[in-house]
Coordinates of N, CA, C and O in Angstrom, one line a residue:
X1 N 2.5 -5.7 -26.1 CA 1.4 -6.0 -25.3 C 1.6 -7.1 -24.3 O 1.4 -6.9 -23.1
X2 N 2.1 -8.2 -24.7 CA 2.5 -9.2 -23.3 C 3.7 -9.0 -22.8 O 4.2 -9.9 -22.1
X3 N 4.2 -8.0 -23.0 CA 5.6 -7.6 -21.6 C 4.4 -6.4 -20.9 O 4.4 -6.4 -19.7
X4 N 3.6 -5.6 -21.4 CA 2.9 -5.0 -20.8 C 2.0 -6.0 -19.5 O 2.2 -6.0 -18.3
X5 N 1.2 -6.7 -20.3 CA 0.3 -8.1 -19.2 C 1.3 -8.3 -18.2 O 1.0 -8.0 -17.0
X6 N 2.5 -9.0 -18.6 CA 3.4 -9.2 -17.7 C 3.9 -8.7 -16.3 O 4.0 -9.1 -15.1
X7 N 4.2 -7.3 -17.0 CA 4.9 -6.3 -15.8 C 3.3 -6.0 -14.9 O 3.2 -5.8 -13.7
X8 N 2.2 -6.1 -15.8 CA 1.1 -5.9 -14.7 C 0.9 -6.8 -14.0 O 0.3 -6.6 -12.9
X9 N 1.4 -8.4 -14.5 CA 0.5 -9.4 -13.3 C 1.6 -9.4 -12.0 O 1.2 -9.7 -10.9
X10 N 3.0 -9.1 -12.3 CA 4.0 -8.9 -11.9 C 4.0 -8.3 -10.7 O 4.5 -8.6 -9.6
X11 N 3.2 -7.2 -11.0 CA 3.2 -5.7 -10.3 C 2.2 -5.4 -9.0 O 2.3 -4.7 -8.0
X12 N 0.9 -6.3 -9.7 CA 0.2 -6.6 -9.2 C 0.4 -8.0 -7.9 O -0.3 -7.9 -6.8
X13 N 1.4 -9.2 -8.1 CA 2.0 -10.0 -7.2 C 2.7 -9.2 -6.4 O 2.6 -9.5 -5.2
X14 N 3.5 -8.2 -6.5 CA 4.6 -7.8 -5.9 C 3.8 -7.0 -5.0 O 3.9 -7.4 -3.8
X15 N 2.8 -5.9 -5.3 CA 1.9 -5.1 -4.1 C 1.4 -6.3 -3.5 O 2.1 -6.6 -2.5
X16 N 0.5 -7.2 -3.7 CA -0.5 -7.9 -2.8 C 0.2 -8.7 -2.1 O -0.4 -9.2 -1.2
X17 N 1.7 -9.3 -2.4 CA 2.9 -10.0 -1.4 C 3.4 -8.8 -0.2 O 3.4 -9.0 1.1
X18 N 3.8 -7.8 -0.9 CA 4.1 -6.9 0.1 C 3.1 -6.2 1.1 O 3.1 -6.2 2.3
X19 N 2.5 -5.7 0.4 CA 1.1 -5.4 1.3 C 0.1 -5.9 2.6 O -0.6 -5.4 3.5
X20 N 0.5 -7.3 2.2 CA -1.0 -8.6 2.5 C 0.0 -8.9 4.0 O -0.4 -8.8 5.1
X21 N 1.6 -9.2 3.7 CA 2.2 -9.3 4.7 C 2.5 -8.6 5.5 O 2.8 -8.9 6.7
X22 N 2.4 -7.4 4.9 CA 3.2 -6.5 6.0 C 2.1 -5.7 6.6 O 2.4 -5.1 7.6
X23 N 0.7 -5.7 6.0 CA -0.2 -5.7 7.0 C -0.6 -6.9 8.2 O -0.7 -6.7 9.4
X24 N -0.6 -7.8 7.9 CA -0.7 -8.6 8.8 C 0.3 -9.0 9.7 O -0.1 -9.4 10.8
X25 N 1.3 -9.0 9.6 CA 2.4 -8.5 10.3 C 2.1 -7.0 12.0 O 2.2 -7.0 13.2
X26 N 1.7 -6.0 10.7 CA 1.8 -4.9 11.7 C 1.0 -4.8 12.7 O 1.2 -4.7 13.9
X27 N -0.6 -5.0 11.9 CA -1.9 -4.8 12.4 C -2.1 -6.2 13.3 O -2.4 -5.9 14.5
X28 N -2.0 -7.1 13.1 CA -2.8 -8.3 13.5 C -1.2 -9.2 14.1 O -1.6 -9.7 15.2
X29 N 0.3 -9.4 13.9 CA 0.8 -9.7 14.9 C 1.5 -8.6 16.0 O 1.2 -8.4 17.2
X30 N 2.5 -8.2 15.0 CA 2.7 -7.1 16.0 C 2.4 -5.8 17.0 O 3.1 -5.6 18.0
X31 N 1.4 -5.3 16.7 CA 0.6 -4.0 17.0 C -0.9 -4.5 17.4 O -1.7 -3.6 17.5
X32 N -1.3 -5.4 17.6 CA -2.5 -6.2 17.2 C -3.4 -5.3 18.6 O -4.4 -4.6 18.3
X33 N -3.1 -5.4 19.9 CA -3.4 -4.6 21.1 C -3.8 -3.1 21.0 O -4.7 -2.4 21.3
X34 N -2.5 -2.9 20.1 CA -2.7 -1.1 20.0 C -3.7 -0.9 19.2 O -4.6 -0.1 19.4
X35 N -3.7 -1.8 17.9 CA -4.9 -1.3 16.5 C -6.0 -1.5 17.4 O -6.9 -0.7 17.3
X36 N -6.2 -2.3 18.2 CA -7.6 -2.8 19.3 C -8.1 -1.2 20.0 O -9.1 -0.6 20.1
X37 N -7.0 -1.1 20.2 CA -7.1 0.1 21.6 C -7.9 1.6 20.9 O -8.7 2.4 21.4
X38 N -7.1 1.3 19.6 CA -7.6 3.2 18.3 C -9.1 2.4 18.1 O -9.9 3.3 17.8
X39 N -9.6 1.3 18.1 CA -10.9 1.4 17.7 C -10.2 0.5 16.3 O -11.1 -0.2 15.9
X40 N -9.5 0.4 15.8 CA -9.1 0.1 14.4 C -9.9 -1.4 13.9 O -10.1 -1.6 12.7
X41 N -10.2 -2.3 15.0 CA -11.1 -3.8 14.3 C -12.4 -3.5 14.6 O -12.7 -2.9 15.6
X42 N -13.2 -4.0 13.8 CA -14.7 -3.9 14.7 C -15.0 -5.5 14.5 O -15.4 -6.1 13.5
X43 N -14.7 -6.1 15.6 CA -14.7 -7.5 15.2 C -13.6 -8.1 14.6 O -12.5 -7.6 14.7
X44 N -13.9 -9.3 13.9 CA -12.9 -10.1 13.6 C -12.6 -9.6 12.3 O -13.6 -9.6 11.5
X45 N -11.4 -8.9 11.7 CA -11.1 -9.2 10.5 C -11.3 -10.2 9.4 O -11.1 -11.4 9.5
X46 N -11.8 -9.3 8.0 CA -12.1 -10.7 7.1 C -10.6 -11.3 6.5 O -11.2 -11.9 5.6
X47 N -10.0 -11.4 6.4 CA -8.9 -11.8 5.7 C -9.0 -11.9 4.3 O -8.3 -11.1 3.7
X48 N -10.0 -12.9 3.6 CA -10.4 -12.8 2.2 C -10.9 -11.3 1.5 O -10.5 -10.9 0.4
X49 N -11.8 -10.7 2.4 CA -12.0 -9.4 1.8 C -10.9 -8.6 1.8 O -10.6 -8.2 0.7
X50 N -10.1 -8.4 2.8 CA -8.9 -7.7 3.3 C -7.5 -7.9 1.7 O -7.1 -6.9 1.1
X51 N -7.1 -9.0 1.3 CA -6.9 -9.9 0.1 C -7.6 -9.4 -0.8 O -7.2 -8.4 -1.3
X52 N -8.3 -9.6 -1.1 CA -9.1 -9.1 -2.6 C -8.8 -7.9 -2.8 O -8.1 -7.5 -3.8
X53 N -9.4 -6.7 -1.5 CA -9.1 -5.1 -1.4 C -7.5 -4.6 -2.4 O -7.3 -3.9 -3.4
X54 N -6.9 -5.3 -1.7 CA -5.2 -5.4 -2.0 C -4.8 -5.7 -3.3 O -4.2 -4.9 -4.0
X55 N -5.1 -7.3 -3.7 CA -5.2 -7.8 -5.0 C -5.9 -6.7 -6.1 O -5.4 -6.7 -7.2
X56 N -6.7 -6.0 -5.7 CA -7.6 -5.1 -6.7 C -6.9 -3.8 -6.4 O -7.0 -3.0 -7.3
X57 N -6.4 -3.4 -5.6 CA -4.9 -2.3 -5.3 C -4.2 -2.3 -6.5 O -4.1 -1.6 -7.5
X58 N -3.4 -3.9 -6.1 CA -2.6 -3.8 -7.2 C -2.1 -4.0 -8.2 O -1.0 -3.9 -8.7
X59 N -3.2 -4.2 -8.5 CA -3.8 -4.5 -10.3 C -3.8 -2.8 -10.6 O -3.1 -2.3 -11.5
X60 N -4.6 -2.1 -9.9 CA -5.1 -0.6 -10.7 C -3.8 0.3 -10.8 O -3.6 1.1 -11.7
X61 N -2.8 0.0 -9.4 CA -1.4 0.9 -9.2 C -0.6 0.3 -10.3 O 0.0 1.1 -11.0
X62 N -0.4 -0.7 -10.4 CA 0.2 -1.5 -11.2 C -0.3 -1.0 -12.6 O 0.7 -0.7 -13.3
X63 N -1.6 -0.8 -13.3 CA -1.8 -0.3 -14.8 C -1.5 1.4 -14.4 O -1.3 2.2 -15.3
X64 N -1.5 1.5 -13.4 CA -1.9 3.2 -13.5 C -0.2 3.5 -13.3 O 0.0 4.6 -13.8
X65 N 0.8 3.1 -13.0 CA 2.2 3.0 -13.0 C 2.7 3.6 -14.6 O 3.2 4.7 -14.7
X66 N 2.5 2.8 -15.6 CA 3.7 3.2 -16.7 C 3.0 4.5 -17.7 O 3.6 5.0 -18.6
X67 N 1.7 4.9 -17.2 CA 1.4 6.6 -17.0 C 1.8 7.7 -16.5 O 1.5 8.8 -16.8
X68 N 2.8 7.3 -15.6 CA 3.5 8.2 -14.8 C 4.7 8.1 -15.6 O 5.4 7.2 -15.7
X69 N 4.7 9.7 -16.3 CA 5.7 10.4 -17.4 C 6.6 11.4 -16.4 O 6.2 12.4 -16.0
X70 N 7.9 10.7 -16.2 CA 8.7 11.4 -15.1 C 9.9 10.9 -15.3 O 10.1 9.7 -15.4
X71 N 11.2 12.2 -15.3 CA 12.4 11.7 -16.0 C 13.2 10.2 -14.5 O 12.7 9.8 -13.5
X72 N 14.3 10.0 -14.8 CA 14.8 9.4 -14.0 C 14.7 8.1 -13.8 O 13.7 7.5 -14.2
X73 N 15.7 7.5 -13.2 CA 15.4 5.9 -13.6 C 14.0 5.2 -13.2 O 13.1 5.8 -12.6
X74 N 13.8 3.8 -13.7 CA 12.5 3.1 -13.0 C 12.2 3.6 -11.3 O 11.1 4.0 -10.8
X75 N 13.6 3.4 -10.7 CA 13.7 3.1 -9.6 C 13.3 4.4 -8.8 O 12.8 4.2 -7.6
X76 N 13.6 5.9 -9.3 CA 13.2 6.6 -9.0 C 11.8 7.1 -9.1 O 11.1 7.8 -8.3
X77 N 11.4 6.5 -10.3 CA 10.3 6.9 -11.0 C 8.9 6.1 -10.2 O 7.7 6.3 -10.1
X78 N 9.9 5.0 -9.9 CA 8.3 4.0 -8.7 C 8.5 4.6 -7.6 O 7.5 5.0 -7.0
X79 N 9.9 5.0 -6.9 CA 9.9 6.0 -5.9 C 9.0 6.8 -6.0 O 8.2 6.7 -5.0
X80 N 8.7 7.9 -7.2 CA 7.7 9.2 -6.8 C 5.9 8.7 -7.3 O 4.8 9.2 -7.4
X81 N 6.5 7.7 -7.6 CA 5.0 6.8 -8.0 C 4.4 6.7 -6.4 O 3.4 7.3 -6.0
X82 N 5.3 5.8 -5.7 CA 4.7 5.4 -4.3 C 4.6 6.2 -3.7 O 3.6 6.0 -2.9
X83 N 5.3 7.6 -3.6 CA 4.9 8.7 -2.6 C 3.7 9.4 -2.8 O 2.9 9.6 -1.9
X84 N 3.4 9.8 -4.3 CA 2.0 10.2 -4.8 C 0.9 9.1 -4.4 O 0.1 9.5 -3.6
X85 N 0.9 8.2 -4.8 CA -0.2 7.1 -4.4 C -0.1 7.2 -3.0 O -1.0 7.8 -2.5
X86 N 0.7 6.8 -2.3 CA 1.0 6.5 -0.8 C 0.5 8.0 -0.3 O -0.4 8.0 0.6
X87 N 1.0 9.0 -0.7 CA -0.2 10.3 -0.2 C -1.1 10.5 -0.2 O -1.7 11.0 0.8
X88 N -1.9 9.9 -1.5 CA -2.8 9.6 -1.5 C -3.9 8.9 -0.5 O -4.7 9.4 0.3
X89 N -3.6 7.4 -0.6 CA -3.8 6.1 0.3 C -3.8 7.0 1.7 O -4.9 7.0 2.2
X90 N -2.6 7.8 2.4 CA -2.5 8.3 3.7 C -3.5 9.3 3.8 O -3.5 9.9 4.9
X91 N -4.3 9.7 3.1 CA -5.5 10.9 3.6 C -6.5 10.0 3.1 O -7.5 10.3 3.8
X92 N -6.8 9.3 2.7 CA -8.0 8.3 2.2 C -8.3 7.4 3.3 O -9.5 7.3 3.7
X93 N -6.9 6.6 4.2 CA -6.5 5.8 5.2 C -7.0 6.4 6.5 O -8.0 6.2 7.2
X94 N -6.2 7.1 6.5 CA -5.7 7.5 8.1 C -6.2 8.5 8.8 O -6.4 8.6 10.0
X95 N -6.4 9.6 7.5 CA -7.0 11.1 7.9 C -8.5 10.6 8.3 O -9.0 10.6 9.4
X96 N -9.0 10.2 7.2 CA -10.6 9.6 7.1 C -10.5 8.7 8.4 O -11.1 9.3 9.2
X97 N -10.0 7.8 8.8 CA -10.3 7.2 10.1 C -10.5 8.2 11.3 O -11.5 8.2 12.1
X98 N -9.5 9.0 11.3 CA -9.4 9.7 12.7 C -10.9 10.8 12.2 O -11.4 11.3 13.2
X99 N -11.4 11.1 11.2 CA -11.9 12.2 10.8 C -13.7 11.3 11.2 O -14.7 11.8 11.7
X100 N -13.5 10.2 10.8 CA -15.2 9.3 10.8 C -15.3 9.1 12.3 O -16.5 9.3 12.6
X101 N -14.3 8.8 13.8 CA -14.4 8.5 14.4 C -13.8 8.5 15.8 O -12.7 8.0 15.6
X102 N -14.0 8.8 17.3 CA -13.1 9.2 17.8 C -12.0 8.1 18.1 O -12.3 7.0 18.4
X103 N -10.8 8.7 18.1 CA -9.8 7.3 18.1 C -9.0 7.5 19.4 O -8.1 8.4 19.3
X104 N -9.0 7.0 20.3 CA -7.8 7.0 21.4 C -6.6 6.7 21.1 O -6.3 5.6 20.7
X105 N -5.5 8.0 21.2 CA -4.4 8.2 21.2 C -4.3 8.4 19.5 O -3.7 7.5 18.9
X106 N -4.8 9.1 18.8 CA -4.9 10.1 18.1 C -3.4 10.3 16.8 O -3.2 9.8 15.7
X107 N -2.5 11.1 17.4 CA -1.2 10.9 17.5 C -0.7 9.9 16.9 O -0.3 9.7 15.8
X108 N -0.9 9.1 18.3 CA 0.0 7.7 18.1 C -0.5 6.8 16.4 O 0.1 6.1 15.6
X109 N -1.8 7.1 16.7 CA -2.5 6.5 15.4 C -1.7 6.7 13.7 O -1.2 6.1 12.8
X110 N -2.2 8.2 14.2 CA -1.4 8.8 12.8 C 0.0 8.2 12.5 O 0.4 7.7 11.4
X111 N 0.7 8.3 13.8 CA 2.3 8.4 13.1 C 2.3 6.5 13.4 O 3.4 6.0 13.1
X112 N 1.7 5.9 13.7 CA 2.3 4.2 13.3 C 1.6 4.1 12.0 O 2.3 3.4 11.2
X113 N 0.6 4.5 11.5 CA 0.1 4.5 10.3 C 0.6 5.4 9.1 O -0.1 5.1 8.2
X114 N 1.4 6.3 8.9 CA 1.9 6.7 8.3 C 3.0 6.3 8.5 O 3.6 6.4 7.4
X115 N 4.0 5.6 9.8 CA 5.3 4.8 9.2 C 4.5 3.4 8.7 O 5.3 2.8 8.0
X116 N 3.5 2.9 8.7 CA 3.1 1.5 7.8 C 3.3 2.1 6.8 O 4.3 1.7 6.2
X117 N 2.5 3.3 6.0 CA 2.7 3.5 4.7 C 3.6 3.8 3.9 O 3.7 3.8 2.7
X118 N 4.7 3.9 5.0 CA 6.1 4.6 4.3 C 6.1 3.4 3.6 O 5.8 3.3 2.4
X119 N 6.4 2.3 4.6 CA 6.9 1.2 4.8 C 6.6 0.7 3.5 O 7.5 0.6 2.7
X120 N 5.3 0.4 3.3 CA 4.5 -0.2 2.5 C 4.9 0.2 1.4 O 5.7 -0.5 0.7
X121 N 4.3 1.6 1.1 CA 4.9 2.1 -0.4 C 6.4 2.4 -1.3 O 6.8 2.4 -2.4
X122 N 6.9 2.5 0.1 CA 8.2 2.6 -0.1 C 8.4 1.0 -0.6 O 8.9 0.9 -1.7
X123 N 8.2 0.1 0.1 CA 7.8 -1.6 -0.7 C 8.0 -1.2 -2.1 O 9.0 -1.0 -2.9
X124 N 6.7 -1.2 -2.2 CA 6.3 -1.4 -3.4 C 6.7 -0.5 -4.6 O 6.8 -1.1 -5.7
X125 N 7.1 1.0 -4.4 CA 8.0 1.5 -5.3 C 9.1 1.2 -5.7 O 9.4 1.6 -6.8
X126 N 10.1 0.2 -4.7 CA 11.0 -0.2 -4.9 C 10.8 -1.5 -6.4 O 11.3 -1.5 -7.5
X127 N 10.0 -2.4 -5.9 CA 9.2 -3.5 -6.4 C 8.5 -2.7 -7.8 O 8.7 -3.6 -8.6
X128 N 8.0 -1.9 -8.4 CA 7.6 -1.4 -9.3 C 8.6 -0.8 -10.2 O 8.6 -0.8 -11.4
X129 N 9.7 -0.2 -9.3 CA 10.7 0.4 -10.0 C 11.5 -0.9 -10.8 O 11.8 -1.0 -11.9
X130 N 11.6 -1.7 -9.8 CA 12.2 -2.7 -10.3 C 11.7 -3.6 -11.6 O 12.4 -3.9 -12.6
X131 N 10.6 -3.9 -11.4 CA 9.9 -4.6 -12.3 C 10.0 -4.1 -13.7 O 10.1 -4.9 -14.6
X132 N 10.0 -2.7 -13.9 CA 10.1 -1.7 -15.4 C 11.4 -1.5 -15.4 O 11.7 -0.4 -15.6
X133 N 12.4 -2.2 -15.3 CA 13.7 -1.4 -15.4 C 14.5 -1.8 -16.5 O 14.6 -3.0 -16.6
X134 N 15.1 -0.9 -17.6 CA 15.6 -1.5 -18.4 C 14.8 -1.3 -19.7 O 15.0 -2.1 -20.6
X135 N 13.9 -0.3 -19.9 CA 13.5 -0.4 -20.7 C 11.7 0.7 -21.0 O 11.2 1.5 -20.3
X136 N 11.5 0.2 -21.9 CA 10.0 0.8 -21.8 C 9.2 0.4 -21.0 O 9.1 -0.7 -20.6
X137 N 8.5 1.4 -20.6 CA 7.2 1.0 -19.6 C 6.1 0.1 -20.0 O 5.9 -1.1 -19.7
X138 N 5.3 0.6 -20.9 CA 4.4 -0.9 -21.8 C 4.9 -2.0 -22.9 O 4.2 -2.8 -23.3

């Protein structure tokens, strides 16, 4: 039970480090004009909500991880973790955005948002894979 707690609080640090940065990175330094331009802020971003969202991501991906009964190493296995979730996340994300509202440059939306998610999940699968390796999942 406390290597289980463990690999969760773990799991849960590792999404909301990778996540928290590499959103704010994409959206708010790098890309910060373009996310303006799709409609993507309405206003000032909250930061603390934005943080919590994440934090509570990856707490739930993180318990919902050593459920996934699938042969092959950790590393593989957070691999098809993050693609399923991350599929997920990408029609919940991105589809629902463009689907709630009209977005200029459409396209372009989709595909920098779907390489964030690569990005991201592919993150964190790696970081999950890693975290379980070597052993049992709980």
């Amino acid at each position: 039970m406390m290597m289980y707690v463990k690999k969760l609080i773990l799991g849960t640090a590792a999404y909301t480090v990778c996540t928290f940065s590499l959103a704010v990175g994409w959206h708010v330094l790098l890309f910060k004009e373009r996310y303006e331009s799709f409609g993507y802020f309405e206003g000032d971003p909250s930061f603390l909500v934005g943080l919590l969202s994440i934090v509570l991501q990856g707490f739930l991906l993180s318990a919902l991880f050593p459920m996934l009964k699938t042969g092959g190493s950790s590393f593989r296995r957070g691999i098809k973790f993050a693609f399923i979730t991350g599929a997920f996340f990408w029609t919940s994300h991105v589809l629902a955005f463009v689907a709630k509202q009209q977005v200029a440059g459409t396209s372009a939306f989709i595909g920098m948002e779907t390489l964030y998610l690569v990005l991201q999940f592919g993150l964190f699968g790696l970081c999950i894979g890693f975290i379980h390796r070597g052993g049992n999942s709980a």
